[in-house]
PDB file of C-alpha atoms in Angstrom:
ATOM      1  CA  MET A   1     -11.220  -0.821 -23.280  1.00 42.00           C
ATOM      2  CA  THR A   2      -8.654  -2.113 -20.800  1.00 56.00           C
ATOM      3  CA  VAL A   3      -8.785  -0.811 -17.263  1.00 66.00           C
ATOM      4  CA  GLN A   4      -6.769  -1.659 -14.165  1.00 68.00           C
ATOM      5  CA  LEU A   5      -7.838  -0.857 -10.635  1.00 72.00           C
ATOM      6  CA  THR A   6      -4.943   0.515  -8.603  1.00 87.00           C
ATOM      7  CA  THR A   7      -5.073   1.556  -4.980  1.00 90.00           C
ATOM      8  CA  PHE A   8      -3.699   5.008  -4.191  1.00 88.00           C
ATOM      9  CA  LEU A   9      -2.512   5.761  -0.674  1.00 91.00           C
ATOM     10  CA  SER A  10      -2.225   9.361   0.503  1.00 86.00           C
ATOM     11  CA  MET A  11       0.142   9.126   3.462  1.00 88.00           C
ATOM     12  CA  ASN A  12       0.241  12.692   4.847  1.00 85.00           C
ATOM     13  CA  GLY A  13       4.028  12.903   5.192  1.00 89.00           C
ATOM     14  CA  ARG A  14       4.772   9.179   5.732  1.00 92.00           C
ATOM     15  CA  ALA A  15       4.971   7.977   2.114  1.00 94.00           C
ATOM     16  CA  LYS A  16       8.730   7.313   2.094  1.00 97.00           C
ATOM     17  CA  GLU A  17       8.385   5.232   5.267  1.00 96.00           C
ATOM     18  CA  ALA A  18       5.369   3.372   3.838  1.00 96.00           C
ATOM     19  CA  ILE A  19       7.186   2.606   0.570  1.00 98.00           C
ATOM     20  CA  SER A  20      10.131   1.183   2.500  1.00 98.00           C
ATOM     21  CA  PHE A  21       7.764  -0.961   4.579  1.00 98.00           C
ATOM     22  CA  TYR A  22       6.018  -2.337   1.473  1.00 97.00           C
ATOM     23  CA  GLN A  23       9.396  -3.101  -0.112  1.00 98.00           C
ATOM     24  CA  ASP A  24      10.556  -4.981   2.977  1.00 97.00           C
ATOM     25  CA  TYR A  25       7.360  -6.794   3.915  1.00 98.00           C
ATOM     26  CA  LEU A  26       5.429  -7.195   0.651  1.00 97.00           C
ATOM     27  CA  GLU A  27       8.413  -7.404  -1.735  1.00 96.00           C
ATOM     28  CA  ALA A  28       7.180  -4.301  -3.578  1.00 97.00           C
ATOM     29  CA  LYS A  29       9.224  -3.062  -6.530  1.00 98.00           C
ATOM     30  CA  VAL A  30       9.390   0.704  -7.013  1.00 97.00           C
ATOM     31  CA  LEU A  31       8.631   1.395 -10.661  1.00 96.00           C
ATOM     32  CA  PHE A  32       8.453   5.188 -10.390  1.00 93.00           C
ATOM     33  CA  ILE A  33       9.064   7.751  -7.659  1.00 96.00           C
ATOM     34  CA  LYS A  34       9.326  11.554  -7.619  1.00 95.00           C
ATOM     35  CA  ASN A  35       9.637  13.859  -4.628  1.00 95.00           C
ATOM     36  CA  TYR A  36       8.451  17.482  -4.463  1.00 94.00           C
ATOM     37  CA  VAL A  37      11.842  18.871  -5.590  1.00 96.00           C
ATOM     38  CA  GLU A  38      11.839  16.600  -8.651  1.00 94.00           C
ATOM     39  CA  LEU A  39       8.235  17.532  -9.403  1.00 90.00           C
ATOM     40  CA  LYS A  40       9.167  21.231  -9.229  1.00 92.00           C
ATOM     41  CA  GLU A  41      11.929  20.540 -11.794  1.00 93.00           C
ATOM     42  CA  MET A  42       9.297  19.002 -14.085  1.00 90.00           C
ATOM     43  CA  ASP A  43       6.678  21.687 -13.392  1.00 90.00           C
ATOM     44  CA  PRO A  44       8.065  25.092 -12.307  1.00 91.00           C
ATOM     45  CA  THR A  45       4.562  26.199 -11.236  1.00 91.00           C
ATOM     46  CA  PHE A  46       4.427  23.505  -8.499  1.00 88.00           C
ATOM     47  CA  GLU A  47       4.625  25.104  -5.030  1.00 90.00           C
ATOM     48  CA  PHE A  48       5.681  23.511  -1.734  1.00 91.00           C
ATOM     49  CA  ILE A  49       7.182  24.532   1.592  1.00 92.00           C
ATOM     50  CA  GLU A  50      10.858  23.712   2.194  1.00 93.00           C
ATOM     51  CA  ALA A  51      10.045  21.337   5.074  1.00 93.00           C
ATOM     52  CA  GLU A  52       8.215  19.139   2.550  1.00 92.00           C
ATOM     53  CA  ALA A  53      10.971  19.089  -0.100  1.00 94.00           C
ATOM     54  CA  ASN A  54      11.509  15.342   0.263  1.00 95.00           C
ATOM     55  CA  TYR A  55       7.816  14.454   0.386  1.00 95.00           C
ATOM     56  CA  ILE A  56       6.761  11.967  -2.258  1.00 96.00           C
ATOM     57  CA  ALA A  57       4.736  13.629  -5.003  1.00 92.00           C
ATOM     58  CA  HIS A  58       3.982  10.341  -6.753  1.00 92.00           C
ATOM     59  CA  SER A  59       5.170   6.757  -6.773  1.00 94.00           C
ATOM     60  CA  VAL A  60       4.117   3.521  -8.426  1.00 94.00           C
ATOM     61  CA  LEU A  61       4.890   0.200  -6.787  1.00 97.00           C
ATOM     62  CA  GLU A  62       4.380  -3.299  -8.109  1.00 96.00           C
ATOM     63  CA  ILE A  63       3.384  -6.015  -5.650  1.00 96.00           C
ATOM     64  CA  GLY A  64       3.046  -9.370  -7.361  1.00 94.00           C
ATOM     65  CA  GLY A  65       0.888  -8.615 -10.388  1.00 91.00           C
ATOM     66  CA  GLY A  66      -0.779  -5.553  -8.867  1.00 92.00           C
ATOM     67  CA  MET A  67       0.000  -1.876  -8.689  1.00 92.00           C
ATOM     68  CA  LEU A  68      -0.017   0.527  -5.751  1.00 95.00           C
ATOM     69  CA  MET A  69       0.443   4.289  -5.881  1.00 92.00           C
ATOM     70  CA  VAL A  70       1.730   6.115  -2.807  1.00 92.00           C
ATOM     71  CA  ALA A  71       2.166   9.855  -2.212  1.00 91.00           C
ATOM     72  CA  ASP A  72       2.269  12.300   0.673  1.00 89.00           C
ATOM     73  CA  GLU A  73      -0.353  14.822  -0.318  1.00 78.00           C
ATOM     74  CA  ILE A  74      -3.901  14.770   0.999  1.00 67.00           C
ATOM     75  CA  MET A  75      -6.238  14.343  -1.958  1.00 58.00           C
ATOM     76  CA  SER A  76      -8.848  16.799  -0.698  1.00 56.00           C
ATOM     77  CA  ALA A  77      -8.186  19.700   1.642  1.00 59.00           C
ATOM     78  CA  ASN A  78     -11.907  19.635   2.504  1.00 61.00           C
ATOM     79  CA  LYS A  79     -11.761  16.134   3.982  1.00 60.00           C
ATOM     80  CA  LYS A  80     -10.526  15.206   7.409  1.00 68.00           C
ATOM     81  CA  GLU A  81      -7.892  12.500   7.217  1.00 68.00           C
ATOM     82  CA  ILE A  82      -9.178   9.174   8.539  1.00 70.00           C
ATOM     83  CA  ILE A  83      -6.412   6.651   8.086  1.00 66.00           C
ATOM     84  CA  GLY A  84      -7.264   3.225   6.762  1.00 60.00           C
ATOM     85  CA  THR A  85     -11.027   3.214   7.141  1.00 61.00           C
ATOM     86  CA  ASN A  86     -12.157   3.787   3.573  1.00 57.00           C
ATOM     87  CA  PHE A  87     -10.221   1.083   1.703  1.00 77.00           C
ATOM     88  CA  SER A  88      -8.017  -1.958   2.034  1.00 78.00           C
ATOM     89  CA  LEU A  89      -5.329  -3.629   0.026  1.00 88.00           C
ATOM     90  CA  CYS A  90      -6.368  -7.072  -1.179  1.00 81.00           C
ATOM     91  CA  ILE A  91      -3.524  -9.366  -2.160  1.00 90.00           C
ATOM     92  CA  THR A  92      -4.384 -12.671  -3.817  1.00 85.00           C
ATOM     93  CA  GLY A  93      -1.995 -15.503  -4.600  1.00 88.00           C
ATOM     94  CA  GLU A  94      -1.082 -19.144  -4.155  1.00 90.00           C
ATOM     95  CA  VAL A  95      -1.525 -20.556  -0.643  1.00 92.00           C
ATOM     96  CA  GLU A  96       2.213 -20.805   0.037  1.00 92.00           C
ATOM     97  CA  GLU A  97       2.819 -17.230  -1.169  1.00 92.00           C
ATOM     98  CA  ILE A  98       0.003 -15.940   1.049  1.00 93.00           C
ATOM     99  CA  LYS A  99       1.270 -17.888   4.070  1.00 96.00           C
ATOM    100  CA  LYS A 100       4.819 -16.589   3.517  1.00 95.00           C
ATOM    101  CA  MET A 101       3.647 -12.979   3.180  1.00 95.00           C
ATOM    102  CA  TYR A 102       1.399 -13.268   6.255  1.00 97.00           C
ATOM    103  CA  ALA A 103       4.246 -14.739   8.311  1.00 97.00           C
ATOM    104  CA  LYS A 104       6.667 -12.027   7.206  1.00 97.00           C
ATOM    105  CA  LEU A 105       4.182  -9.218   7.910  1.00 97.00           C
ATOM    106  CA  ASN A 106       3.658 -10.574  11.395  1.00 96.00           C
ATOM    107  CA  THR A 107       7.374 -10.311  12.202  1.00 97.00           C
ATOM    108  CA  HIS A 108       6.965  -6.519  12.277  1.00 98.00           C
ATOM    109  CA  PRO A 109       6.249  -5.346  15.843  1.00 97.00           C
ATOM    110  CA  ASN A 110       3.625  -2.815  14.742  1.00 97.00           C
ATOM    111  CA  VAL A 111       1.567  -5.083  12.468  1.00 97.00           C
ATOM    112  CA  LYS A 112      -1.738  -6.064  14.085  1.00 95.00           C
ATOM    113  CA  ILE A 113      -3.612  -9.271  13.287  1.00 95.00           C
ATOM    114  CA  VAL A 114      -7.254  -8.454  12.581  1.00 93.00           C
ATOM    115  CA  ILE A 115      -8.264 -11.949  11.383  1.00 92.00           C
ATOM    116  CA  PRO A 116      -5.758 -14.822  11.660  1.00 97.00           C
ATOM    117  CA  LEU A 117      -4.855 -16.569   8.398  1.00 97.00           C
ATOM    118  CA  GLU A 118      -7.106 -19.625   8.010  1.00 95.00           C
ATOM    119  CA  PRO A 119      -9.177 -21.369   5.346  1.00 91.00           C
ATOM    120  CA  ASN A 120     -12.747 -20.109   5.038  1.00 83.00           C
ATOM    121  CA  ILE A 121     -15.809 -20.533   2.843  1.00 72.00           C
ATOM    122  CA  PHE A 122     -14.367 -18.661  -0.153  1.00 76.00           C
ATOM    123  CA  GLY A 123     -10.661 -19.185   0.254  1.00 81.00           C
ATOM    124  CA  ASN A 124      -8.054 -21.776   1.117  1.00 92.00           C
ATOM    125  CA  ALA A 125      -6.262 -19.053   3.068  1.00 93.00           C
ATOM    126  CA  TYR A 126      -7.704 -15.761   4.266  1.00 91.00           C
ATOM    127  CA  GLY A 127      -6.416 -13.304   6.834  1.00 94.00           C
ATOM    128  CA  ILE A 128      -6.429  -9.613   7.579  1.00 91.00           C
ATOM    129  CA  VAL A 129      -3.679  -7.524   9.145  1.00 94.00           C
ATOM    130  CA  GLU A 130      -3.309  -3.831   9.848  1.00 92.00           C
ATOM    131  CA  ASP A 131       0.068  -2.385   8.929  1.00 94.00           C
ATOM    132  CA  PRO A 132       1.960   0.235  10.992  1.00 95.00           C
ATOM    133  CA  PHE A 133       0.242   3.006   9.000  1.00 90.00           C
ATOM    134  CA  GLY A 134      -3.333   1.910   9.771  1.00 86.00           C
ATOM    135  CA  ILE A 135      -3.789   0.306   6.338  1.00 87.00           C
ATOM    136  CA  THR A 136      -5.866  -2.876   6.279  1.00 87.00           C
ATOM    137  CA  ILE A 137      -4.328  -5.658   4.199  1.00 91.00           C
ATOM    138  CA  GLN A 138      -6.372  -8.691   3.174  1.00 88.00           C
ATOM    139  CA  LEU A 139      -4.372 -11.769   2.193  1.00 91.00           C
ATOM    140  CA  VAL A 140      -6.352 -14.263   0.098  1.00 89.00           C
ATOM    141  CA  ASN A 141      -6.012 -17.534  -1.755  1.00 89.00           C
ATOM    142  CA  GLU A 142      -9.355 -17.836  -3.543  1.00 78.00           C
ATOM    143  CA  LYS A 143     -10.996 -21.186  -4.202  1.00 70.00           C
ATOM    144  CA  GLN A 144     -11.705 -21.676  -7.879  1.00 58.00           C
ATOM    145  CA  ALA A 145     -15.363 -21.231  -8.743  1.00 45.00           C
ATOM    146  CA  LYS A 146     -17.024 -24.444  -9.852  1.00 44.00           C
ATOM    147  CA  LYS A 147     -18.537 -24.229 -13.327  1.00 41.00           C
TER     148      LYS A 147
END
Protein backbone atom coordinates (compact mmCIF):
# COMPACT_ATOMS: atom_id res chain seq x y z
CA MET A 1 0.00 0.00 0.00
CA THR A 2 1.24 3.48 -0.86
CA VAL A 3 -0.04 6.38 1.17
CA GLN A 4 0.77 10.09 1.11
CA LEU A 5 0.01 12.49 3.93
CA THR A 6 -1.42 15.74 2.60
CA THR A 7 -2.45 18.72 4.67
CA PHE A 8 -5.93 20.09 4.01
CA LEU A 9 -6.69 23.69 4.91
CA SER A 10 -10.29 24.81 5.37
CA MET A 11 -10.10 28.58 4.95
CA ASN A 12 -13.66 29.77 5.68
CA GLY A 13 -13.95 32.09 2.68
CA ARG A 14 -10.25 32.98 2.26
CA ALA A 15 -9.06 30.04 0.13
CA LYS A 16 -8.48 32.04 -3.06
CA GLU A 17 -6.38 34.55 -1.11
CA ALA A 18 -4.46 31.75 0.63
CA ILE A 19 -3.74 29.97 -2.67
CA SER A 20 -2.38 33.19 -4.15
CA PHE A 21 -0.18 33.69 -1.08
CA TYR A 22 1.23 30.15 -1.30
CA GLN A 23 1.91 30.63 -5.02
CA ASP A 24 3.78 33.88 -4.38
CA TYR A 25 5.66 32.97 -1.22
CA LEU A 26 6.09 29.18 -1.35
CA GLU A 27 6.23 28.77 -5.15
CA ALA A 28 3.15 26.53 -5.03
CA LYS A 29 1.85 25.12 -8.32
CA VAL A 30 -1.92 24.77 -8.64
CA LEU A 31 -2.60 21.28 -9.94
CA PHE A 32 -6.39 21.37 -9.57
CA ILE A 33 -8.96 23.99 -8.57
CA LYS A 34 -12.76 24.13 -8.69
CA ASN A 35 -15.07 26.80 -7.30
CA TYR A 36 -18.66 26.27 -6.14
CA VAL A 37 -20.13 27.12 -9.58
CA GLU A 38 -17.87 24.56 -11.26
CA LEU A 39 -18.72 21.98 -8.60
CA LYS A 40 -22.44 22.60 -9.22
CA GLU A 41 -21.82 21.92 -12.94
CA MET A 42 -20.23 18.59 -11.98
CA ASP A 43 -22.86 17.74 -9.35
CA PRO A 44 -26.29 19.37 -9.87
CA THR A 45 -27.32 18.39 -6.31
CA PHE A 46 -24.61 20.65 -4.79
CA GLU A 47 -26.20 23.67 -3.06
CA PHE A 48 -24.62 27.03 -2.22
CA ILE A 49 -25.66 30.64 -1.68
CA GLU A 50 -24.92 33.12 -4.48
CA ALA A 51 -22.52 35.14 -2.29
CA GLU A 52 -20.29 32.05 -2.15
CA ALA A 53 -20.31 31.29 -5.89
CA ASN A 54 -16.57 31.92 -6.23
CA TYR A 55 -15.60 30.05 -3.06
CA ILE A 56 -13.10 27.27 -3.64
CA ALA A 57 -14.73 23.86 -3.37
CA HIS A 58 -11.43 22.00 -3.74
CA SER A 59 -7.88 22.65 -4.83
CA VAL A 60 -4.62 20.72 -4.89
CA LEU A 61 -1.31 22.55 -4.73
CA GLU A 62 2.19 21.19 -5.08
CA ILE A 63 4.94 22.76 -2.97
CA GLY A 64 8.29 21.16 -3.67
CA GLY A 65 7.57 17.44 -3.46
CA GLY A 66 4.55 17.81 -1.18
CA MET A 67 0.86 18.34 -1.67
CA LEU A 68 -1.53 20.79 -0.03
CA MET A 69 -5.30 20.89 -0.41
CA VAL A 70 -7.15 24.16 0.19
CA ALA A 71 -10.89 24.87 0.22
CA ASP A 72 -13.33 27.34 1.73
CA GLU A 73 -15.80 25.07 3.46
CA ILE A 74 -15.66 24.28 7.16
CA MET A 75 -15.20 20.54 7.54
CA SER A 76 -17.59 20.18 10.46
CA ALA A 77 -20.50 22.48 11.22
CA ASN A 78 -20.35 21.22 14.82
CA LYS A 79 -16.85 22.57 15.42
CA LYS A 80 -15.93 26.13 16.19
CA GLU A 81 -13.29 27.41 13.81
CA ILE A 82 -9.93 27.87 15.54
CA ILE A 83 -7.47 28.99 12.91
CA GLY A 84 -4.03 27.44 12.85
CA THR A 85 -3.93 25.75 16.23
CA ASN A 86 -4.49 22.12 15.28
CA PHE A 87 -1.84 21.61 12.59
CA SER A 88 1.15 23.10 10.85
CA LEU A 89 2.76 22.86 7.47
CA CYS A 90 6.22 21.31 7.63
CA ILE A 91 8.45 22.03 4.66
CA THR A 92 11.76 20.20 4.43
CA GLY A 93 14.54 20.84 1.94
CA GLU A 94 18.16 21.74 1.33
CA VAL A 95 19.60 24.48 3.56
CA GLU A 96 19.77 27.06 0.76
CA GLU A 97 16.18 26.34 -0.32
CA ILE A 98 14.95 26.69 3.27
CA LYS A 99 16.88 29.93 3.78
CA LYS A 100 15.51 31.36 0.52
CA MET A 101 11.92 30.41 1.40
CA TYR A 102 12.27 31.81 4.94
CA ALA A 103 13.69 35.08 3.61
CA LYS A 104 10.92 35.42 1.03
CA LEU A 105 8.17 34.66 3.56
CA ASN A 106 9.55 37.33 5.84
CA THR A 107 9.20 40.00 3.14
CA HIS A 108 5.42 39.81 3.61
CA PRO A 109 4.28 42.43 6.15
CA ASN A 110 1.80 40.07 7.82
CA VAL A 111 4.10 37.07 8.29
CA LYS A 112 5.16 36.67 11.93
CA ILE A 113 8.41 35.02 13.02
CA VAL A 114 7.67 32.46 15.73
CA ILE A 115 11.18 30.94 15.87
CA PRO A 116 14.00 32.54 13.84
CA LEU A 117 15.71 30.29 11.30
CA GLU A 118 18.82 28.78 12.93
CA PRO A 119 20.60 25.44 13.21
CA ASN A 120 19.41 23.25 16.08
CA ILE A 121 19.90 19.76 17.48
CA PHE A 122 17.98 17.99 14.70
CA GLY A 123 18.43 20.33 11.78
CA ASN A 124 20.96 22.47 9.99
CA ALA A 125 18.21 25.06 9.58
CA TYR A 126 14.95 25.27 11.50
CA GLY A 127 12.48 28.10 11.84
CA ILE A 128 8.79 28.69 12.33
CA VAL A 129 6.65 31.47 10.89
CA GLU A 130 2.95 32.23 11.03
CA ASP A 131 1.43 33.25 7.71
CA PRO A 132 -1.23 35.98 7.28
CA PHE A 133 -3.96 33.36 7.71
CA GLY A 134 -2.79 32.10 11.12
CA ILE A 135 -1.19 28.97 9.63
CA THR A 136 2.04 27.84 11.29
CA ILE A 137 4.78 26.93 8.82
CA GLN A 138 7.85 25.00 9.94
CA LEU A 139 10.88 25.27 7.66
CA VAL A 140 13.41 22.46 8.16
CA ASN A 141 16.67 21.11 6.81
CA GLU A 142 17.04 17.81 8.67
CA LYS A 143 20.42 16.40 9.63
CA GLN A 144 20.91 12.92 8.25
CA ALA A 145 20.55 10.23 10.88
CA LYS A 146 23.79 8.43 11.62
CA LYS A 147 23.60 4.68 11.04
